[in-house]
PDB file of C-alpha atoms in Angstrom:
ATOM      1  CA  UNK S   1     -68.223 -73.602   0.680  1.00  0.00           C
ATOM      2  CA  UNK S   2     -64.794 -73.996  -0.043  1.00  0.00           C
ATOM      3  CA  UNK S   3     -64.096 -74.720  -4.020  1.00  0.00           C
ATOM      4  CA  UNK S   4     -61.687 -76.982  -3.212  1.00  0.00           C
ATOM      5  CA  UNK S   5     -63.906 -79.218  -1.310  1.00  0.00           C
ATOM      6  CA  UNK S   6     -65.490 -82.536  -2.850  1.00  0.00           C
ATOM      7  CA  UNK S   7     -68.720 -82.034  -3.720  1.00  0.00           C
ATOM      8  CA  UNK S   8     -70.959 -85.171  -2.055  1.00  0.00           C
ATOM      9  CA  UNK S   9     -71.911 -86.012  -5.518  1.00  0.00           C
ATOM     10  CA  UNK S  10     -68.720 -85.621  -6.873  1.00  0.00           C
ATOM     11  CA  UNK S  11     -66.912 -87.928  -3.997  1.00  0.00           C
ATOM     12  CA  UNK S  12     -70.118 -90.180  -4.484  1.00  0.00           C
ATOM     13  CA  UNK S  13     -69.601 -90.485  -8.533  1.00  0.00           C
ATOM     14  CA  UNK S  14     -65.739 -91.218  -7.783  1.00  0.00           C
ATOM     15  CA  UNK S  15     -66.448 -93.826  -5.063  1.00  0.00           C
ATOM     16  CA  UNK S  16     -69.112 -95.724  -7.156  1.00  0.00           C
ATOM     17  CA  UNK S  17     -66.516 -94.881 -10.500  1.00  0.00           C
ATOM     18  CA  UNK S  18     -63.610 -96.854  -8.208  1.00  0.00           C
ATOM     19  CA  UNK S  19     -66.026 -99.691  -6.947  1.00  0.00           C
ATOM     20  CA  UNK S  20     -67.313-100.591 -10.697  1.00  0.00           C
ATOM     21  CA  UNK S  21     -63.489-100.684 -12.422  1.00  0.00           C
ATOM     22  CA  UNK S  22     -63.061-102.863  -9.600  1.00  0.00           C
ATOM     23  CA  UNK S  23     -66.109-104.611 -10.797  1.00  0.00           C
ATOM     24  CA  UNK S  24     -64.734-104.802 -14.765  1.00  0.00           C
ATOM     25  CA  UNK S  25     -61.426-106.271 -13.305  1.00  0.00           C
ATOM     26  CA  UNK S  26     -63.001-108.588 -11.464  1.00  0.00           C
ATOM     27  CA  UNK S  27     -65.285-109.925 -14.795  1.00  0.00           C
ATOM     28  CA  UNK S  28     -62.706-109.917 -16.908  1.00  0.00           C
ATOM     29  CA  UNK S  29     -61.431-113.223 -15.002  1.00  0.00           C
ATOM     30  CA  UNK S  30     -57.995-111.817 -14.395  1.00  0.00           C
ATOM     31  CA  UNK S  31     -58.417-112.565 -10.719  1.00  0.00           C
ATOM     32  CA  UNK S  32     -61.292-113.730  -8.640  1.00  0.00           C
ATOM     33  CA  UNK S  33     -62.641-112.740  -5.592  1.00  0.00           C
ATOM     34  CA  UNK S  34     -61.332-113.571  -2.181  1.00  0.00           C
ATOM     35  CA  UNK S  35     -63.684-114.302   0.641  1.00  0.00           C
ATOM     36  CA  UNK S  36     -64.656-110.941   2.365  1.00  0.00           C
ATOM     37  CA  UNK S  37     -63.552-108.594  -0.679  1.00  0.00           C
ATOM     38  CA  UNK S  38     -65.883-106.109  -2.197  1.00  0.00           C
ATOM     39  CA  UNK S  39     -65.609-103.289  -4.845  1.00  0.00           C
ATOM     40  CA  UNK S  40     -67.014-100.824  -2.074  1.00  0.00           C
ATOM     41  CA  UNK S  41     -64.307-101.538  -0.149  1.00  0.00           C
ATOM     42  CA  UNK S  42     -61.634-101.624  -2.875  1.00  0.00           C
ATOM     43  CA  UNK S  43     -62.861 -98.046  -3.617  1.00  0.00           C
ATOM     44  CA  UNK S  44     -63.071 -97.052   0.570  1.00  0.00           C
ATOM     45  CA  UNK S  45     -59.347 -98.192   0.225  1.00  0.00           C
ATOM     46  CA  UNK S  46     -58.628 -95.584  -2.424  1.00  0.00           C
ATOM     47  CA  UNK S  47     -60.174 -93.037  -0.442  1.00  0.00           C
ATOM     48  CA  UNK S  48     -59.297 -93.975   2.632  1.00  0.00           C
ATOM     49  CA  UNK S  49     -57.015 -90.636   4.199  1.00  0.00           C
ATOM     50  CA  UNK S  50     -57.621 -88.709   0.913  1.00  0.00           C
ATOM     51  CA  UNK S  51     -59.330 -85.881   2.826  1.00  0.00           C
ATOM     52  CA  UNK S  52     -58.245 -83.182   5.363  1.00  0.00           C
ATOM     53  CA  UNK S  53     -61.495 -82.481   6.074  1.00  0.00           C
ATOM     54  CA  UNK S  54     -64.278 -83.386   8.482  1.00  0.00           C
ATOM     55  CA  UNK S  55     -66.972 -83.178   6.187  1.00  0.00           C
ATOM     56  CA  UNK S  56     -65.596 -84.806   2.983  1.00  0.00           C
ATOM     57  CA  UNK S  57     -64.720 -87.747   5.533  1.00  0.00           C
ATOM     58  CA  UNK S  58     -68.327 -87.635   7.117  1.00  0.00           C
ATOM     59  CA  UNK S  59     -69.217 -87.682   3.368  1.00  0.00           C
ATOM     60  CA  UNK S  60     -67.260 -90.825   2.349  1.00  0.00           C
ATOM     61  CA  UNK S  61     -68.639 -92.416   5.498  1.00  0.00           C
ATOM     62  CA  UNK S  62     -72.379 -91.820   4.218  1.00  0.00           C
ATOM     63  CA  UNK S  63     -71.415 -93.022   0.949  1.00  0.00           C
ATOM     64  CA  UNK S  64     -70.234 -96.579   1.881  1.00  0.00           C
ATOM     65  CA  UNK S  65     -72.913 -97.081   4.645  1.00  0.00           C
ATOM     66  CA  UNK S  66     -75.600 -96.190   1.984  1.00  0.00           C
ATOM     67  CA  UNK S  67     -73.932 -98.223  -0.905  1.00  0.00           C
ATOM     68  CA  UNK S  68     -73.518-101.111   1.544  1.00  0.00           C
ATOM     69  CA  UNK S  69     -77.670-101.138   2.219  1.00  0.00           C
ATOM     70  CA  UNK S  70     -77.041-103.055   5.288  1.00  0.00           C
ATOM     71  CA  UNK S  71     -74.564-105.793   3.400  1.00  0.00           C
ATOM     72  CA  UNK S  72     -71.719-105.483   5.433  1.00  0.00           C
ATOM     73  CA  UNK S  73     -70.999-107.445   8.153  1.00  0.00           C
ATOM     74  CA  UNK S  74     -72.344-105.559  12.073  1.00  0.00           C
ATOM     75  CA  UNK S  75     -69.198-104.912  13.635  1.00  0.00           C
ATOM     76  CA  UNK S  76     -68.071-103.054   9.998  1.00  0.00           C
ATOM     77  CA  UNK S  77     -71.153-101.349   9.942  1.00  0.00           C
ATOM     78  CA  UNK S  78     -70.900-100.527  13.903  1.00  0.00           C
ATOM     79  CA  UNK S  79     -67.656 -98.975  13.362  1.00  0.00           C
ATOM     80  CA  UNK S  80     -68.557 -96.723  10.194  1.00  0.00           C
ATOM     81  CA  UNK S  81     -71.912 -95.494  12.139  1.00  0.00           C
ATOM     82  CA  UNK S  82     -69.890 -94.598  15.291  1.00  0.00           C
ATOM     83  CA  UNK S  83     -66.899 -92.735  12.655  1.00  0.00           C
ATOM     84  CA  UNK S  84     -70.190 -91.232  10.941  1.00  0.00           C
ATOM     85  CA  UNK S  85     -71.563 -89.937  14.098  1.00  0.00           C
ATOM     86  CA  UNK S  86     -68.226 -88.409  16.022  1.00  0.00           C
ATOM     87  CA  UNK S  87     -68.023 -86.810  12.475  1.00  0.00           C
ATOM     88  CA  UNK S  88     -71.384 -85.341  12.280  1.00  0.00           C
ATOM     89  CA  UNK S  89     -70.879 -84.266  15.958  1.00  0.00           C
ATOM     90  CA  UNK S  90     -67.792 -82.381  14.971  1.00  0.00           C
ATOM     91  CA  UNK S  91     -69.373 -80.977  11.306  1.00  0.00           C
ATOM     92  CA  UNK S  92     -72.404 -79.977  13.401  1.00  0.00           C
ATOM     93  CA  UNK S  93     -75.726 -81.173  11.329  1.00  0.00           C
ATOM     94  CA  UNK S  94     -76.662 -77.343  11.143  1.00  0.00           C
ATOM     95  CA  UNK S  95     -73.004 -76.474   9.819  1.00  0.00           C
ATOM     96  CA  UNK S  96     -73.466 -78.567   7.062  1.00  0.00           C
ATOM     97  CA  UNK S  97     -75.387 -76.367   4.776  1.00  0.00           C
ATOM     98  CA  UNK S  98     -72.817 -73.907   5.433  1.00  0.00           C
ATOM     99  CA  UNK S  99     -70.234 -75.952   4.278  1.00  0.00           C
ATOM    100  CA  UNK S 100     -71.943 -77.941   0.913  1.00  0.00           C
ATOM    101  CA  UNK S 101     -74.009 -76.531  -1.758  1.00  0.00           C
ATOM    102  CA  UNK S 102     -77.527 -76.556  -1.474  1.00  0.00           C
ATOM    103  CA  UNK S 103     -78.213 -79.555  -3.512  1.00  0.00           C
ATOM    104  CA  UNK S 104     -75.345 -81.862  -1.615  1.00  0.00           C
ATOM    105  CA  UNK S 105     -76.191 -80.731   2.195  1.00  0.00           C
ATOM    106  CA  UNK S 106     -80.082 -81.746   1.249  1.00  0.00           C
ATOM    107  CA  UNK S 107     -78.331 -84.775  -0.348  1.00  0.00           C
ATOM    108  CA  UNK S 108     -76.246 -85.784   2.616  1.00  0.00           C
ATOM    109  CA  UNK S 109     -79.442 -84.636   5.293  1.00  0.00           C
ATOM    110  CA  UNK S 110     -81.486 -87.390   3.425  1.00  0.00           C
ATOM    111  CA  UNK S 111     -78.747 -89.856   3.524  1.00  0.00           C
ATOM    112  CA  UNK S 112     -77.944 -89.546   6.962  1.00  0.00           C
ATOM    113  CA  UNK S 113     -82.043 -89.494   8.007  1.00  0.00           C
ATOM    114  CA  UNK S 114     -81.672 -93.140   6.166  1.00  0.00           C
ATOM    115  CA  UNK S 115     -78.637 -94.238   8.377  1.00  0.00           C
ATOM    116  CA  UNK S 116     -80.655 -92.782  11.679  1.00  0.00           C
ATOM    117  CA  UNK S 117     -78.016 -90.160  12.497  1.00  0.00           C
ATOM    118  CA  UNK S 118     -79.748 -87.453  11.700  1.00  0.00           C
ATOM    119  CA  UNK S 119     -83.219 -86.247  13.070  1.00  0.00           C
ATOM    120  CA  UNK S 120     -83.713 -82.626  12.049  1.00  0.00           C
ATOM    121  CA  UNK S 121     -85.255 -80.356  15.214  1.00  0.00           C
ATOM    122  CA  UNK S 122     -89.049 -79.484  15.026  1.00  0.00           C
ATOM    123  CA  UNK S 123     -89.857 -76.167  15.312  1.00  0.00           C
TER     124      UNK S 123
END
């Protein structure tokens, strides 16, 4: 694992960090929501091209499909299944244990077992 690399709770802690500032702006009354604008996509906008690599973008992609729960609208979540998958294609679901800490690639298995993209082999 490369020690420069996000952690997936460390990118998960910053993306749900972003999304509730967002949040406080929003209740302090300074300005209100417009019609299709979230916090999870105020903080996917902050993230949005941060990383280089394949997994820490696979990883941002887990983090808003799960923190969505199925809230988004189909064609959003359509897209950001199909960017998780071509992702997870290129990552390899066996590679990523190699490339996270134990505790994030069994984090980011179970996470992507949610979302349906990943079905481990039985042996």
């Amino acid at each position: 694992m490369e020690s420069n690399r996000y952690r997936y709770a460390q990118l998960r802690d910053e993306f749900l960090g972003l999304a509730y500032e967002y949040c406080r702006v929003k209740a302090m009354g300074t300005r209100g929501w417009i019609e299709g604008e979230t916090s999870a996509g105020f903080a996917r906008d902050q993230l949005d091209g941060v990383f280089d690599s394949d997994i820490e973008n696979l990883m941002l992609e887990v983090v808003c499909l799960i923190s969505a729960a199925g809230r988004e609208p189909p064609k959003i979540r359509e897209l950001q299944l199909s960017r998780a998958a071509q992702l997870l294609d290129r990552v390899g679901g066996n590679g990523i244990h190699q490339l996270l800490d134990a505790d994030g690639a069994s984090e980011l298995l179970c996470d992507l077992k949610i979302l349906g993209l990943w079905r481990p082999k039985s042996s």
